[in-house]
PDB file of C-alpha atoms in Angstrom:
ATOM      1  CA  UNK A  89     -38.110  20.360 -28.895  1.00 52.00           C
ATOM      2  CA  UNK A  90     -40.155  23.391 -27.892  1.00 47.00           C
ATOM      3  CA  UNK A  91     -38.569  25.405 -30.693  1.00 52.00           C
ATOM      4  CA  UNK A  92     -39.493  22.663 -33.164  1.00 52.00           C
ATOM      5  CA  UNK A  93     -43.126  22.630 -32.092  1.00 47.00           C
ATOM      6  CA  UNK A  94     -43.375  26.420 -32.042  1.00 46.00           C
ATOM      7  CA  UNK A  95     -41.680  26.711 -35.430  1.00 52.00           C
ATOM      8  CA  UNK A  96     -43.993  24.128 -36.981  1.00 49.00           C
ATOM      9  CA  UNK A  97     -47.057  25.754 -35.443  1.00 43.00           C
ATOM     10  CA  UNK A  98     -46.070  29.234 -36.634  1.00 47.00           C
ATOM     11  CA  UNK A  99     -45.278  27.890 -40.066  1.00 48.00           C
ATOM     12  CA  UNK A 100     -48.690  26.318 -40.409  1.00 48.00           C
ATOM     13  CA  UNK A 101     -50.331  29.517 -39.202  1.00 46.00           C
ATOM     14  CA  UNK A 102     -48.240  31.614 -41.584  1.00 48.00           C
ATOM     15  CA  UNK A 103     -48.969  29.627 -44.710  1.00 49.00           C
ATOM     16  CA  UNK A 104     -52.454  28.774 -43.530  1.00 50.00           C
ATOM     17  CA  UNK A 105     -54.629  25.898 -44.470  1.00 46.00           C
ATOM     18  CA  UNK A 106     -56.706  26.893 -47.439  1.00 44.00           C
ATOM     19  CA  UNK A 107     -58.452  23.600 -47.931  1.00 47.00           C
ATOM     20  CA  UNK A 108     -61.340  22.466 -45.812  1.00 43.00           C
ATOM     21  CA  UNK A 109     -60.624  18.863 -44.978  1.00 51.00           C
ATOM     22  CA  UNK A 110     -62.761  16.141 -43.554  1.00 54.00           C
ATOM     23  CA  UNK A 111     -61.583  15.441 -40.047  1.00 56.00           C
ATOM     24  CA  UNK A 112     -60.928  11.711 -40.328  1.00 82.00           C
ATOM     25  CA  UNK A 113     -58.822  11.494 -37.185  1.00 91.00           C
ATOM     26  CA  UNK A 114     -60.527  10.576 -33.949  1.00 94.00           C
ATOM     27  CA  UNK A 115     -58.409  11.282 -30.864  1.00 95.00           C
ATOM     28  CA  UNK A 116     -58.183   8.551 -28.258  1.00 95.00           C
ATOM     29  CA  UNK A 117     -60.827   8.917 -25.562  1.00 95.00           C
ATOM     30  CA  UNK A 118     -58.216   8.950 -22.804  1.00 96.00           C
ATOM     31  CA  UNK A 119     -56.333  11.826 -24.465  1.00 96.00           C
ATOM     32  CA  UNK A 120     -53.035   9.951 -24.247  1.00 97.00           C
ATOM     33  CA  UNK A 121     -50.569  10.118 -27.127  1.00 97.00           C
ATOM     34  CA  UNK A 122     -49.221   6.637 -27.821  1.00 97.00           C
ATOM     35  CA  UNK A 123     -45.581   5.878 -28.547  1.00 96.00           C
ATOM     36  CA  UNK A 124     -46.460   4.902 -32.114  1.00 96.00           C
ATOM     37  CA  UNK A 125     -48.269   8.224 -32.624  1.00 96.00           C
ATOM     38  CA  UNK A 126     -45.314  10.063 -31.107  1.00 97.00           C
ATOM     39  CA  UNK A 127     -42.837   8.397 -33.467  1.00 96.00           C
ATOM     40  CA  UNK A 128     -44.871   9.400 -36.511  1.00 96.00           C
ATOM     41  CA  UNK A 129     -45.340  12.895 -35.082  1.00 97.00           C
ATOM     42  CA  UNK A 130     -41.569  13.323 -34.787  1.00 97.00           C
ATOM     43  CA  UNK A 131     -40.896  12.007 -38.307  1.00 96.00           C
ATOM     44  CA  UNK A 132     -43.559  14.271 -39.780  1.00 96.00           C
ATOM     45  CA  UNK A 133     -42.287  17.268 -37.782  1.00 95.00           C
ATOM     46  CA  UNK A 134     -38.750  16.759 -39.045  1.00 95.00           C
ATOM     47  CA  UNK A 135     -39.930  16.410 -42.644  1.00 95.00           C
ATOM     48  CA  UNK A 136     -42.166  19.481 -42.357  1.00 95.00           C
ATOM     49  CA  UNK A 137     -39.281  21.478 -40.943  1.00 93.00           C
ATOM     50  CA  UNK A 138     -37.083  20.527 -43.888  1.00 92.00           C
ATOM     51  CA  UNK A 139     -39.633  21.607 -46.457  1.00 94.00           C
ATOM     52  CA  UNK A 140     -40.340  24.742 -44.435  1.00 94.00           C
ATOM     53  CA  UNK A 141     -36.662  25.629 -44.596  1.00 93.00           C
ATOM     54  CA  UNK A 142     -36.704  25.113 -48.378  1.00 93.00           C
ATOM     55  CA  UNK A 143     -39.829  27.231 -48.715  1.00 93.00           C
ATOM     56  CA  UNK A 144     -38.308  29.939 -46.498  1.00 93.00           C
ATOM     57  CA  UNK A 145     -35.459  30.276 -48.997  1.00 94.00           C
ATOM     58  CA  UNK A 146     -37.957  30.600 -51.836  1.00 94.00           C
ATOM     59  CA  UNK A 147     -39.950  33.131 -49.830  1.00 94.00           C
ATOM     60  CA  UNK A 148     -36.828  35.222 -49.210  1.00 94.00           C
ATOM     61  CA  UNK A 149     -36.064  35.113 -52.934  1.00 95.00           C
ATOM     62  CA  UNK A 150     -39.615  36.211 -53.748  1.00 94.00           C
ATOM     63  CA  UNK A 151     -39.440  39.071 -51.253  1.00 95.00           C
ATOM     64  CA  UNK A 152     -36.085  40.191 -52.646  1.00 95.00           C
ATOM     65  CA  UNK A 153     -37.107  39.876 -56.306  1.00 95.00           C
ATOM     66  CA  UNK A 154     -40.264  41.954 -55.855  1.00 95.00           C
ATOM     67  CA  UNK A 155     -38.989  44.174 -53.020  1.00 94.00           C
ATOM     68  CA  UNK A 156     -41.672  42.981 -50.612  1.00 93.00           C
ATOM     69  CA  UNK A 157     -41.493  44.043 -46.974  1.00 93.00           C
ATOM     70  CA  UNK A 158     -40.653  41.632 -44.147  1.00 91.00           C
ATOM     71  CA  UNK A 159     -44.289  41.546 -43.003  1.00 91.00           C
ATOM     72  CA  UNK A 160     -45.466  41.137 -46.611  1.00 92.00           C
ATOM     73  CA  UNK A 161     -48.371  43.488 -45.984  1.00 93.00           C
ATOM     74  CA  UNK A 162     -48.379  44.369 -49.673  1.00 92.00           C
ATOM     75  CA  UNK A 163     -49.911  41.010 -50.453  1.00 92.00           C
ATOM     76  CA  UNK A 164     -53.005  41.819 -48.433  1.00 92.00           C
ATOM     77  CA  UNK A 165     -53.376  45.228 -50.103  1.00 93.00           C
ATOM     78  CA  UNK A 166     -55.886  44.807 -52.951  1.00 94.00           C
ATOM     79  CA  UNK A 167     -54.511  47.832 -54.833  1.00 95.00           C
ATOM     80  CA  UNK A 168     -50.969  46.473 -54.724  1.00 94.00           C
ATOM     81  CA  UNK A 169     -52.111  43.024 -55.853  1.00 93.00           C
ATOM     82  CA  UNK A 170     -54.177  44.569 -58.662  1.00 95.00           C
ATOM     83  CA  UNK A 171     -51.187  46.594 -59.889  1.00 95.00           C
ATOM     84  CA  UNK A 172     -48.732  43.686 -59.464  1.00 95.00           C
ATOM     85  CA  UNK A 173     -50.459  40.502 -60.647  1.00 95.00           C
ATOM     86  CA  UNK A 174     -47.121  38.746 -61.236  1.00 96.00           C
ATOM     87  CA  UNK A 175     -46.290  39.144 -57.535  1.00 95.00           C
ATOM     88  CA  UNK A 176     -49.680  37.752 -56.533  1.00 94.00           C
ATOM     89  CA  UNK A 177     -49.190  34.798 -58.894  1.00 96.00           C
ATOM     90  CA  UNK A 178     -45.697  34.113 -57.546  1.00 95.00           C
ATOM     91  CA  UNK A 179     -47.020  34.200 -53.973  1.00 95.00           C
ATOM     92  CA  UNK A 180     -49.922  31.912 -54.883  1.00 95.00           C
ATOM     93  CA  UNK A 181     -47.523  29.494 -56.560  1.00 95.00           C
ATOM     94  CA  UNK A 182     -45.330  29.418 -53.456  1.00 94.00           C
ATOM     95  CA  UNK A 183     -48.336  28.708 -51.255  1.00 95.00           C
ATOM     96  CA  UNK A 184     -49.525  25.931 -53.566  1.00 96.00           C
ATOM     97  CA  UNK A 185     -46.019  24.430 -53.591  1.00 95.00           C
ATOM     98  CA  UNK A 186     -46.026  24.407 -49.787  1.00 95.00           C
ATOM     99  CA  UNK A 187     -49.462  22.766 -49.661  1.00 95.00           C
ATOM    100  CA  UNK A 188     -48.426  20.058 -52.131  1.00 96.00           C
ATOM    101  CA  UNK A 189     -45.229  19.269 -50.258  1.00 96.00           C
ATOM    102  CA  UNK A 190     -46.927  19.370 -46.870  1.00 96.00           C
ATOM    103  CA  UNK A 191     -49.713  17.066 -48.026  1.00 96.00           C
ATOM    104  CA  UNK A 192     -47.190  14.649 -49.528  1.00 96.00           C
ATOM    105  CA  UNK A 193     -45.319  14.474 -46.202  1.00 97.00           C
ATOM    106  CA  UNK A 194     -48.478  13.612 -44.295  1.00 97.00           C
ATOM    107  CA  UNK A 195     -49.459  11.003 -46.865  1.00 95.00           C
ATOM    108  CA  UNK A 196     -45.993   9.417 -47.071  1.00 96.00           C
ATOM    109  CA  UNK A 197     -45.728   9.187 -43.294  1.00 94.00           C
ATOM    110  CA  UNK A 198     -49.230   7.835 -42.724  1.00 94.00           C
ATOM    111  CA  UNK A 199     -50.489  10.713 -40.625  1.00 96.00           C
ATOM    112  CA  UNK A 200     -53.259  13.207 -41.215  1.00 95.00           C
ATOM    113  CA  UNK A 201     -52.803  16.888 -40.569  1.00 95.00           C
ATOM    114  CA  UNK A 202     -55.618  16.636 -38.037  1.00 96.00           C
ATOM    115  CA  UNK A 203     -53.747  13.960 -36.094  1.00 97.00           C
ATOM    116  CA  UNK A 204     -50.524  16.012 -36.145  1.00 97.00           C
ATOM    117  CA  UNK A 205     -52.431  19.064 -34.888  1.00 96.00           C
ATOM    118  CA  UNK A 206     -54.098  17.034 -32.138  1.00 97.00           C
ATOM    119  CA  UNK A 207     -50.791  15.545 -30.979  1.00 97.00           C
ATOM    120  CA  UNK A 208     -49.142  18.984 -30.973  1.00 96.00           C
ATOM    121  CA  UNK A 209     -51.861  20.211 -28.629  1.00 96.00           C
ATOM    122  CA  UNK A 210     -52.111  17.047 -26.559  1.00 97.00           C
ATOM    123  CA  UNK A 211     -48.431  16.702 -25.699  1.00 96.00           C
ATOM    124  CA  UNK A 212     -48.511  19.832 -23.573  1.00 95.00           C
ATOM    125  CA  UNK A 213     -51.009  18.321 -21.149  1.00 96.00           C
ATOM    126  CA  UNK A 214     -49.937  16.931 -17.790  1.00 95.00           C
ATOM    127  CA  UNK A 215     -51.034  13.380 -18.606  1.00 95.00           C
ATOM    128  CA  UNK A 216     -48.775  13.361 -21.685  1.00 96.00           C
ATOM    129  CA  UNK A 217     -45.606  14.428 -19.865  1.00 95.00           C
ATOM    130  CA  UNK A 218     -43.962  10.982 -20.292  1.00 95.00           C
ATOM    131  CA  UNK A 219     -44.598  10.983 -24.037  1.00 96.00           C
ATOM    132  CA  UNK A 220     -43.298  14.554 -24.264  1.00 95.00           C
ATOM    133  CA  UNK A 221     -39.992  13.290 -22.899  1.00 94.00           C
ATOM    134  CA  UNK A 222     -40.099  10.359 -25.332  1.00 96.00           C
ATOM    135  CA  UNK A 223     -40.717  12.775 -28.234  1.00 96.00           C
ATOM    136  CA  UNK A 224     -37.740  14.893 -27.230  1.00 95.00           C
ATOM    137  CA  UNK A 225     -35.448  11.842 -27.119  1.00 95.00           C
ATOM    138  CA  UNK A 226     -36.855  10.472 -30.377  1.00 95.00           C
ATOM    139  CA  UNK A 227     -36.329  13.807 -32.079  1.00 92.00           C
ATOM    140  CA  UNK A 228     -32.707  13.952 -30.879  1.00 93.00           C
ATOM    141  CA  UNK A 229     -32.123  10.340 -31.956  1.00 93.00           C
ATOM    142  CA  UNK A 230     -33.477  10.871 -35.459  1.00 92.00           C
ATOM    143  CA  UNK A 231     -31.563  14.113 -35.901  1.00 89.00           C
ATOM    144  CA  UNK A 232     -28.317  12.360 -34.902  1.00 90.00           C
ATOM    145  CA  UNK A 233     -29.060   9.494 -37.302  1.00 89.00           C
ATOM    146  CA  UNK A 234     -29.729  11.932 -40.092  1.00 84.00           C
ATOM    147  CA  UNK A 235     -26.630  13.938 -39.317  1.00 81.00           C
ATOM    148  CA  UNK A 236     -24.415  10.850 -39.371  1.00 80.00           C
ATOM    149  CA  UNK A 237     -25.953   9.608 -42.645  1.00 78.00           C
ATOM    150  CA  UNK A 238     -25.363  13.009 -44.270  1.00 76.00           C
ATOM    151  CA  UNK A 239     -21.653  12.821 -43.375  1.00 73.00           C
ATOM    152  CA  UNK A 240     -21.262   9.572 -45.329  1.00 65.00           C
TER     153      UNK A 240
END
C-alpha cells in the first residue's frame, strides 16, 4: 500500500499539474476519511497506476527514440528544446495524454484530484489509522478481483 501511495505521489509530481483548478472539494471538519471516500480513493489509485504504467512505456519509447537521458534534463535546456522542436512536441504530447487520461479517471470515478490529494495526505494521520488498514485490505481485494477476472 505504501508503495502504491508513494508511486502515485511521485507520478503526479513528475508529470506535474499544469492546470490551475478550482478547489471544489471541502475536507470534512473532523479530518476523518470515510469508508466511501476510501473506496473511491482505492479505485482511483488503481486506475491511475494502470495509466501511469502505460505512460511509462511511452516515456521509455520517447527517451529511446530521441536518446534522452534518464533524468531528461535535456527537456529543461532551452537550447536543446530550440534545436529539437520535435522532441519538445513529443514530450508535450505525452504530458497532454497523461493529463487527459488522468482527468478522465477522476471524472469516471466521481472524485476530484483535490479530494484524492487530501485523502492521500489525511490517511497518514493517527486518527485515520483504521481507514488506512481498510484501504490496504480494499486495495488487496480489488487487485485479487482484477487478477481473477483477467485469467478468465
